[in-house]
């Protein structure tokens, strides 16, 4: 008898726990309908306090907790720069912190974050972003949002062939806002990312110079053309602008280098064509003029005079 009562009690408790777990998962957003759209962002120009890390995205939770402990009433933000499906987890770059203000930041809060090792950076206001929202009701909502929002967000971007990067997660007002800017993307790259890109570009340029010095093809026509410094290049087109200090310039700079290299090659080939044309013109200038009909009569008259003198 007691065994039956104990088993019944255990079964009842298990059923209650199961129902509570189901309600908890549903409340966290398991069945929430997701709407992805293109339009205005959920925030305006913002100033953030952040810490930059390189590594698996799953390790970003500690930075979120640290940021929330400093400013528990401030919205949190995460900026994720790499696609974990294409970039190894150990090389994924991200920044996590808090939004200090959407206008002018509070100096006391800024100093408090800087005291704990955070850096301050500002993002501009953009008018076109790809965005989606998900309820932030429980800690499980973060996991469900990642599993449900990102696949649909990626499909939306690929189907419409949009250029939306990086991806921002903004925790504000009980919602998680996922946002990918469609303009001024480079302004959302923190200085650490730009510094790393500058270092990589400098390393690639050094390797290219070593290849020019030691490579077997360094004396070939293609190699000598593509490795010309900009000051020694025969290209007369102006160099691409690099006055912007944000990483968009750096990202564009890698494309610009290839663009300049291609323009150098095309300019050299165009100059070679001009040289060939000038050579042809020089040769034409030194060739004798064609003999016309009057010239032929003059030559026949001179031959007759010479024959009369000999006789």
mmCIF file of C-alpha atoms in Angstrom:
data_model
loop_
_atom_site.group_PDB
_atom_site.id
_atom_site.type_symbol
_atom_site.label_atom_id
_atom_site.label_comp_id
_atom_site.label_asym_id
_atom_site.label_seq_id
_atom_site.Cartn_x
_atom_site.Cartn_y
_atom_site.Cartn_z
ATOM 1 C CA UNK A 1 0.000 0.000 0.000
ATOM 2 C CA UNK A 2 2.756 2.388 0.994
ATOM 3 C CA UNK A 3 4.642 1.459 -2.129
ATOM 4 C CA UNK A 4 1.711 2.489 -4.296
ATOM 5 C CA UNK A 5 1.363 5.816 -2.496
ATOM 6 C CA UNK A 6 5.088 6.543 -2.893
ATOM 7 C CA UNK A 7 4.971 5.661 -6.573
ATOM 8 C CA UNK A 8 1.901 7.809 -7.061
ATOM 9 C CA UNK A 9 3.584 10.718 -5.306
ATOM 10 C CA UNK A 10 6.721 10.317 -7.409
ATOM 11 C CA UNK A 11 4.627 10.171 -10.573
ATOM 12 C CA UNK A 12 2.671 13.280 -9.569
ATOM 13 C CA UNK A 13 5.842 15.235 -8.795
ATOM 14 C CA UNK A 14 7.394 14.133 -12.068
ATOM 15 C CA UNK A 15 4.309 15.235 -13.974
ATOM 16 C CA UNK A 16 4.330 18.603 -12.234
ATOM 17 C CA UNK A 17 8.022 19.095 -12.963
ATOM 18 C CA UNK A 18 7.460 18.137 -16.577
ATOM 19 C CA UNK A 19 4.607 20.625 -16.931
ATOM 20 C CA UNK A 20 6.679 23.331 -15.260
ATOM 21 C CA UNK A 21 9.576 22.635 -17.619
ATOM 22 C CA UNK A 22 7.279 22.780 -20.638
ATOM 23 C CA UNK A 23 5.746 26.046 -19.455
ATOM 24 C CA UNK A 24 9.209 27.443 -18.770
ATOM 25 C CA UNK A 25 10.412 26.583 -22.272
ATOM 26 C CA UNK A 26 7.278 27.979 -23.871
ATOM 27 C CA UNK A 27 7.533 31.141 -21.789
ATOM 28 C CA UNK A 28 11.184 31.532 -22.843
ATOM 29 C CA UNK A 29 10.098 31.862 -26.455
ATOM 30 C CA UNK A 30 10.025 28.403 -27.981
ATOM 31 C CA UNK A 31 6.920 29.113 -30.059
ATOM 32 C CA UNK A 32 7.391 32.840 -30.520
ATOM 33 C CA UNK A 33 6.906 33.911 -34.118
ATOM 34 C CA UNK A 34 9.977 35.581 -35.570
ATOM 35 C CA UNK A 35 9.672 38.536 -37.926
ATOM 36 C CA UNK A 36 12.753 39.616 -39.869
ATOM 37 C CA UNK A 37 12.588 42.939 -41.640
ATOM 38 C CA UNK A 38 14.682 45.663 -43.210
ATOM 39 C CA UNK A 39 14.263 49.167 -41.891
ATOM 40 C CA UNK A 40 15.173 51.439 -39.008
ATOM 41 C CA UNK A 41 17.428 50.104 -36.224
ATOM 42 C CA UNK A 42 16.208 49.548 -32.651
ATOM 43 C CA UNK A 43 18.734 52.125 -31.370
ATOM 44 C CA UNK A 44 20.170 55.397 -32.574
ATOM 45 C CA UNK A 45 23.824 56.432 -32.349
ATOM 46 C CA UNK A 46 25.164 54.835 -29.175
ATOM 47 C CA UNK A 47 28.244 54.940 -26.980
ATOM 48 C CA UNK A 48 29.290 51.608 -25.527
ATOM 49 C CA UNK A 49 31.757 50.322 -22.968
ATOM 50 C CA UNK A 50 33.139 47.005 -24.165
ATOM 51 C CA UNK A 51 35.798 44.350 -23.886
ATOM 52 C CA UNK A 52 37.178 42.666 -26.979
ATOM 53 C CA UNK A 53 37.909 38.951 -27.109
ATOM 54 C CA UNK A 54 38.966 36.299 -29.618
ATOM 55 C CA UNK A 55 37.676 32.791 -29.104
ATOM 56 C CA UNK A 56 34.511 30.666 -29.062
ATOM 57 C CA UNK A 57 31.299 32.632 -28.829
ATOM 58 C CA UNK A 58 30.084 30.336 -26.060
ATOM 59 C CA UNK A 59 32.629 31.963 -23.736
ATOM 60 C CA UNK A 60 31.076 35.427 -24.020
ATOM 61 C CA UNK A 61 28.719 34.825 -21.081
ATOM 62 C CA UNK A 62 31.358 35.843 -18.537
ATOM 63 C CA UNK A 63 31.740 39.238 -20.199
ATOM 64 C CA UNK A 64 27.964 39.759 -20.191
ATOM 65 C CA UNK A 65 27.822 38.976 -16.480
ATOM 66 C CA UNK A 66 30.724 41.301 -15.732
ATOM 67 C CA UNK A 67 29.187 44.123 -17.727
ATOM 68 C CA UNK A 68 25.777 43.678 -16.075
ATOM 69 C CA UNK A 69 27.342 43.642 -12.620
ATOM 70 C CA UNK A 70 28.877 47.082 -13.228
ATOM 71 C CA UNK A 71 25.781 48.667 -14.758
ATOM 72 C CA UNK A 72 22.764 46.448 -13.964
ATOM 73 C CA UNK A 73 20.268 48.982 -15.331
ATOM 74 C CA UNK A 74 22.074 49.584 -18.614
ATOM 75 C CA UNK A 75 21.262 47.682 -21.815
ATOM 76 C CA UNK A 76 23.824 45.059 -22.796
ATOM 77 C CA UNK A 77 25.287 44.638 -26.250
ATOM 78 C CA UNK A 78 27.314 42.031 -28.092
ATOM 79 C CA UNK A 79 29.023 42.525 -31.464
ATOM 80 C CA UNK A 80 29.986 39.375 -33.357
ATOM 81 C CA UNK A 81 32.305 39.798 -36.335
ATOM 82 C CA UNK A 82 32.774 36.287 -37.734
ATOM 83 C CA UNK A 83 30.574 33.478 -38.973
ATOM 84 C CA UNK A 84 31.330 30.480 -36.724
ATOM 85 C CA UNK A 85 30.469 28.158 -39.628
ATOM 86 C CA UNK A 86 33.286 29.617 -41.734
ATOM 87 C CA UNK A 87 35.825 30.746 -39.118
ATOM 88 C CA UNK A 88 37.361 28.393 -36.529
ATOM 89 C CA UNK A 89 35.968 28.915 -33.040
ATOM 90 C CA UNK A 90 39.365 29.915 -31.642
ATOM 91 C CA UNK A 91 39.609 32.764 -34.175
ATOM 92 C CA UNK A 92 36.119 34.224 -33.820
ATOM 93 C CA UNK A 93 36.167 37.886 -32.807
ATOM 94 C CA UNK A 94 33.575 39.591 -30.620
ATOM 95 C CA UNK A 95 33.056 42.515 -28.281
ATOM 96 C CA UNK A 96 30.688 42.561 -25.300
ATOM 97 C CA UNK A 97 29.663 45.394 -23.026
ATOM 98 C CA UNK A 98 26.974 47.878 -22.084
ATOM 99 C CA UNK A 99 25.301 50.768 -23.846
ATOM 100 C CA UNK A 100 26.245 53.841 -21.849
ATOM 101 C CA UNK A 101 23.962 56.216 -23.686
ATOM 102 C CA UNK A 102 22.220 56.954 -26.960
ATOM 103 C CA UNK A 103 23.254 60.611 -26.694
ATOM 104 C CA UNK A 104 26.057 61.840 -24.443
ATOM 105 C CA UNK A 105 27.450 59.233 -22.011
ATOM 106 C CA UNK A 106 27.515 59.741 -18.271
ATOM 107 C CA UNK A 107 31.090 60.547 -17.287
ATOM 108 C CA UNK A 108 30.805 58.733 -13.951
ATOM 109 C CA UNK A 109 29.571 55.553 -15.595
ATOM 110 C CA UNK A 110 32.226 55.819 -18.275
ATOM 111 C CA UNK A 111 34.983 56.184 -15.692
ATOM 112 C CA UNK A 112 33.572 53.272 -13.703
ATOM 113 C CA UNK A 113 33.709 50.971 -16.724
ATOM 114 C CA UNK A 114 37.166 52.179 -17.694
ATOM 115 C CA UNK A 115 38.317 51.419 -14.175
ATOM 116 C CA UNK A 116 37.332 47.780 -14.730
ATOM 117 C CA UNK A 117 39.264 47.532 -17.994
ATOM 118 C CA UNK A 118 36.502 48.391 -20.464
ATOM 119 C CA UNK A 119 37.079 50.643 -23.458
ATOM 120 C CA UNK A 120 34.648 53.217 -24.808
ATOM 121 C CA UNK A 121 33.580 53.453 -28.430
ATOM 122 C CA UNK A 122 30.700 55.036 -30.370
ATOM 123 C CA UNK A 123 28.537 53.595 -33.133
ATOM 124 C CA UNK A 124 26.790 55.872 -35.634
ATOM 125 C CA UNK A 125 23.102 56.014 -36.394
ATOM 126 C CA UNK A 126 22.150 54.178 -39.558
ATOM 127 C CA UNK A 127 18.853 54.174 -41.414
ATOM 128 C CA UNK A 128 18.866 50.702 -42.972
ATOM 129 C CA UNK A 129 19.480 47.486 -41.063
ATOM 130 C CA UNK A 130 18.314 43.890 -41.077
ATOM 131 C CA UNK A 131 16.708 43.317 -37.724
ATOM 132 C CA UNK A 132 14.725 40.782 -35.726
ATOM 133 C CA UNK A 133 13.505 40.611 -32.141
ATOM 134 C CA UNK A 134 13.135 37.818 -29.629
ATOM 135 C CA UNK A 135 11.757 37.928 -26.061
ATOM 136 C CA UNK A 136 14.340 37.969 -23.280
ATOM 137 C CA UNK A 137 12.368 36.501 -20.389
ATOM 138 C CA UNK A 138 14.689 33.836 -18.995
ATOM 139 C CA UNK A 139 18.324 32.790 -19.418
ATOM 140 C CA UNK A 140 17.043 30.073 -21.735
ATOM 141 C CA UNK A 141 15.742 32.793 -24.067
ATOM 142 C CA UNK A 142 19.308 33.571 -25.100
ATOM 143 C CA UNK A 143 19.916 29.990 -26.214
ATOM 144 C CA UNK A 144 16.560 29.743 -27.979
ATOM 145 C CA UNK A 145 17.177 33.052 -29.723
ATOM 146 C CA UNK A 146 20.496 31.851 -31.092
ATOM 147 C CA UNK A 147 18.989 28.586 -32.299
ATOM 148 C CA UNK A 148 15.870 30.103 -33.849
ATOM 149 C CA UNK A 149 16.743 33.607 -35.021
ATOM 150 C CA UNK A 150 20.150 33.167 -36.631
ATOM 151 C CA UNK A 151 19.151 30.493 -39.190
ATOM 152 C CA UNK A 152 16.235 32.609 -40.399
ATOM 153 C CA UNK A 153 18.355 35.754 -40.340
ATOM 154 C CA UNK A 154 21.044 34.120 -42.474
ATOM 155 C CA UNK A 155 18.477 32.838 -44.969
ATOM 156 C CA UNK A 156 16.902 36.283 -45.206
ATOM 157 C CA UNK A 157 20.274 37.902 -45.953
ATOM 158 C CA UNK A 158 21.334 35.262 -48.490
ATOM 159 C CA UNK A 159 18.037 35.176 -50.370
ATOM 160 C CA UNK A 160 18.102 38.950 -50.851
ATOM 161 C CA UNK A 161 21.879 39.079 -51.402
ATOM 162 C CA UNK A 162 22.352 41.707 -48.721
ATOM 163 C CA UNK A 163 25.611 42.816 -47.150
ATOM 164 C CA UNK A 164 24.799 42.949 -43.442
ATOM 165 C CA UNK A 165 27.694 42.796 -40.991
ATOM 166 C CA UNK A 166 28.632 42.610 -38.188
ATOM 167 C CA UNK A 167 25.747 41.153 -36.192
ATOM 168 C CA UNK A 168 24.768 43.020 -33.048
ATOM 169 C CA UNK A 169 22.744 41.627 -30.142
ATOM 170 C CA UNK A 170 21.113 44.342 -28.043
ATOM 171 C CA UNK A 171 19.427 43.349 -24.784
ATOM 172 C CA UNK A 172 16.965 46.110 -24.058
ATOM 173 C CA UNK A 173 13.476 46.358 -22.605
ATOM 174 C CA UNK A 174 12.931 42.639 -22.124
ATOM 175 C CA UNK A 175 13.794 41.936 -25.784
ATOM 176 C CA UNK A 176 16.850 40.728 -27.683
ATOM 177 C CA UNK A 177 17.295 42.803 -30.820
ATOM 178 C CA UNK A 178 19.407 41.224 -33.561
ATOM 179 C CA UNK A 179 20.740 43.802 -35.980
ATOM 180 C CA UNK A 180 22.970 43.763 -39.060
ATOM 181 C CA UNK A 181 23.755 47.203 -40.541
ATOM 182 C CA UNK A 182 23.395 47.604 -44.299
ATOM 183 C CA UNK A 183 25.420 50.837 -44.440
ATOM 184 C CA UNK A 184 28.529 52.178 -42.725
ATOM 185 C CA UNK A 185 29.380 48.663 -41.576
ATOM 186 C CA UNK A 186 32.994 49.590 -40.949
ATOM 187 C CA UNK A 187 31.967 52.071 -38.264
ATOM 188 C CA UNK A 188 30.790 49.132 -36.155
ATOM 189 C CA UNK A 189 34.252 47.558 -35.982
ATOM 190 C CA UNK A 190 36.044 48.352 -32.727
ATOM 191 C CA UNK A 191 39.687 49.569 -32.860
ATOM 192 C CA UNK A 192 41.107 46.165 -31.902
ATOM 193 C CA UNK A 193 39.712 44.629 -35.083
ATOM 194 C CA UNK A 194 41.169 47.412 -37.210
ATOM 195 C CA UNK A 195 44.560 47.108 -35.547
ATOM 196 C CA UNK A 196 44.599 43.363 -36.228
ATOM 197 C CA UNK A 197 43.714 43.977 -39.871
ATOM 198 C CA UNK A 198 46.496 46.563 -40.207
ATOM 199 C CA UNK A 199 48.963 44.049 -38.782
ATOM 200 C CA UNK A 200 47.787 41.351 -41.205
ATOM 201 C CA UNK A 201 48.025 43.740 -44.152
ATOM 202 C CA UNK A 202 51.531 44.781 -43.120
ATOM 203 C CA UNK A 203 52.564 41.138 -42.769
ATOM 204 C CA UNK A 204 51.186 40.298 -46.211
ATOM 205 C CA UNK A 205 53.037 43.244 -47.756
ATOM 206 C CA UNK A 206 56.303 42.090 -46.129
ATOM 207 C CA UNK A 207 55.789 38.576 -47.486
ATOM 208 C CA UNK A 208 55.110 40.009 -50.921
ATOM 209 C CA UNK A 209 58.329 42.029 -50.783
ATOM 210 C CA UNK A 210 60.304 38.942 -49.774
ATOM 211 C CA UNK A 211 58.753 37.060 -52.660
ATOM 212 C CA UNK A 212 59.891 39.821 -55.014
ATOM 213 C CA UNK A 213 63.454 39.568 -53.716
ATOM 214 C CA UNK A 214 63.842 35.793 -53.488
ATOM 215 C CA UNK A 215 61.168 34.468 -55.835
ATOM 216 C CA UNK A 216 62.111 32.748 -59.027
ATOM 217 C CA UNK A 217 59.607 34.789 -60.995
ATOM 218 C CA UNK A 218 60.604 38.120 -59.486
ATOM 219 C CA UNK A 219 62.230 39.248 -62.769
ATOM 220 C CA UNK A 220 59.279 38.305 -64.921
ATOM 221 C CA UNK A 221 57.122 40.956 -66.500
ATOM 222 C CA UNK A 222 54.026 40.185 -64.448
ATOM 223 C CA UNK A 223 55.944 40.124 -61.186
ATOM 224 C CA UNK A 224 57.760 43.384 -61.865
ATOM 225 C CA UNK A 225 54.526 45.105 -62.765
ATOM 226 C CA UNK A 226 52.343 43.872 -59.906
ATOM 227 C CA UNK A 227 54.923 44.612 -57.193
ATOM 228 C CA UNK A 228 55.746 48.171 -58.137
ATOM 229 C CA UNK A 229 55.490 50.597 -55.203
ATOM 230 C CA UNK A 230 52.839 53.250 -55.604
ATOM 231 C CA UNK A 231 55.454 56.014 -55.857
ATOM 232 C CA UNK A 232 57.264 54.237 -58.692
ATOM 233 C CA UNK A 233 54.159 53.096 -60.522
ATOM 234 C CA UNK A 234 53.395 54.586 -63.894
ATOM 235 C CA UNK A 235 49.708 54.767 -63.025
ATOM 236 C CA UNK A 236 48.625 58.391 -63.064
ATOM 237 C CA UNK A 237 45.213 57.802 -61.457
ATOM 238 C CA UNK A 238 44.774 59.174 -57.920
ATOM 239 C CA UNK A 239 45.210 56.765 -55.021
ATOM 240 C CA UNK A 240 42.111 55.590 -53.133
ATOM 241 C CA UNK A 241 41.088 57.653 -50.137
ATOM 242 C CA UNK A 242 42.179 56.304 -46.742
ATOM 243 C CA UNK A 243 41.302 59.261 -44.559
ATOM 244 C CA UNK A 244 38.691 57.403 -42.553
ATOM 245 C CA UNK A 245 39.943 56.019 -39.305
ATOM 246 C CA UNK A 246 37.349 53.349 -38.963
ATOM 247 C CA UNK A 247 37.787 49.798 -39.986
ATOM 248 C CA UNK A 248 35.636 50.208 -43.065
ATOM 249 C CA UNK A 249 38.573 51.888 -44.626
ATOM 250 C CA UNK A 250 40.728 48.991 -43.588
ATOM 251 C CA UNK A 251 38.362 46.493 -45.039
ATOM 252 C CA UNK A 252 38.073 48.416 -48.182
ATOM 253 C CA UNK A 253 41.776 48.866 -48.132
ATOM 254 C CA UNK A 254 42.383 45.182 -48.819
ATOM 255 C CA UNK A 255 40.115 45.515 -51.845
ATOM 256 C CA UNK A 256 41.714 48.807 -52.738
ATOM 257 C CA UNK A 257 45.144 47.210 -52.770
ATOM 258 C CA UNK A 258 43.960 44.667 -55.316
ATOM 259 C CA UNK A 259 42.194 47.408 -57.223
ATOM 260 C CA UNK A 260 45.342 49.514 -57.323
ATOM 261 C CA UNK A 261 47.385 46.476 -58.341
ATOM 262 C CA UNK A 262 45.019 45.789 -61.196
ATOM 263 C CA UNK A 263 45.036 49.431 -62.217
ATOM 264 C CA UNK A 264 48.839 49.385 -62.186
ATOM 265 C CA UNK A 265 48.858 46.374 -64.480
ATOM 266 C CA UNK A 266 46.289 47.871 -66.812
ATOM 267 C CA UNK A 267 48.128 51.186 -66.858
ATOM 268 C CA UNK A 268 51.392 49.478 -67.742
ATOM 269 C CA UNK A 269 49.773 47.560 -70.552
ATOM 270 C CA UNK A 270 48.190 50.760 -71.834
ATOM 271 C CA UNK A 271 51.550 52.498 -71.730
ATOM 272 C CA UNK A 272 53.110 49.559 -73.611
ATOM 273 C CA UNK A 273 50.457 49.965 -76.276
ATOM 274 C CA UNK A 274 51.301 53.649 -76.482
ATOM 275 C CA UNK A 275 54.992 52.764 -76.821
ATOM 276 C CA UNK A 276 54.201 50.348 -79.615
ATOM 277 C CA UNK A 277 52.120 52.975 -81.360
ATOM 278 C CA UNK A 278 54.916 55.521 -81.015
ATOM 279 C CA UNK A 279 57.433 53.006 -82.406
ATOM 280 C CA UNK A 280 55.161 52.406 -85.355
ATOM 281 C CA UNK A 281 54.848 56.156 -85.874
ATOM 282 C CA UNK A 282 58.644 56.559 -85.740
ATOM 283 C CA UNK A 283 59.098 53.810 -88.281
ATOM 284 C CA UNK A 284 56.501 55.414 -90.511
ATOM 285 C CA UNK A 285 58.285 58.758 -90.239
ATOM 286 C CA UNK A 286 61.576 57.222 -91.482
ATOM 287 C CA UNK A 287 60.071 55.285 -94.387
ATOM 288 C CA UNK A 288 60.446 56.953 -97.832
ATOM 289 C CA UNK A 289 57.380 58.617 -99.332
ATOM 290 C CA UNK A 290 55.468 56.617 -101.954
ATOM 291 C CA UNK A 291 56.365 57.190 -105.616
ATOM 292 C CA UNK A 292 53.615 59.003 -107.465
ATOM 293 C CA UNK A 293 53.002 59.282 -111.206
ATOM 294 C CA UNK A 294 54.847 62.614 -111.518
ATOM 295 C CA UNK A 295 57.790 61.093 -109.681
ATOM 296 C CA UNK A 296 57.918 58.246 -112.177
ATOM 297 C CA UNK A 297 58.007 60.719 -115.136
ATOM 298 C CA UNK A 298 60.834 62.640 -113.502
ATOM 299 C CA UNK A 299 62.851 59.440 -113.106
ATOM 300 C CA UNK A 300 62.286 58.459 -116.764
ATOM 301 C CA UNK A 301 63.420 61.932 -117.896
ATOM 302 C CA UNK A 302 66.587 61.667 -115.822
ATOM 303 C CA UNK A 303 67.393 58.257 -117.377
ATOM 304 C CA UNK A 304 67.034 59.637 -120.915
ATOM 305 C CA UNK A 305 69.354 62.557 -120.130
ATOM 306 C CA UNK A 306 71.958 60.159 -118.747
ATOM 307 C CA UNK A 307 71.755 57.973 -121.923
ATOM 308 C CA UNK A 308 72.251 61.053 -124.202
ATOM 309 C CA UNK A 309 75.301 62.225 -122.240
ATOM 310 C CA UNK A 310 76.900 58.771 -122.491
ATOM 311 C CA UNK A 311 76.388 58.698 -126.269
#
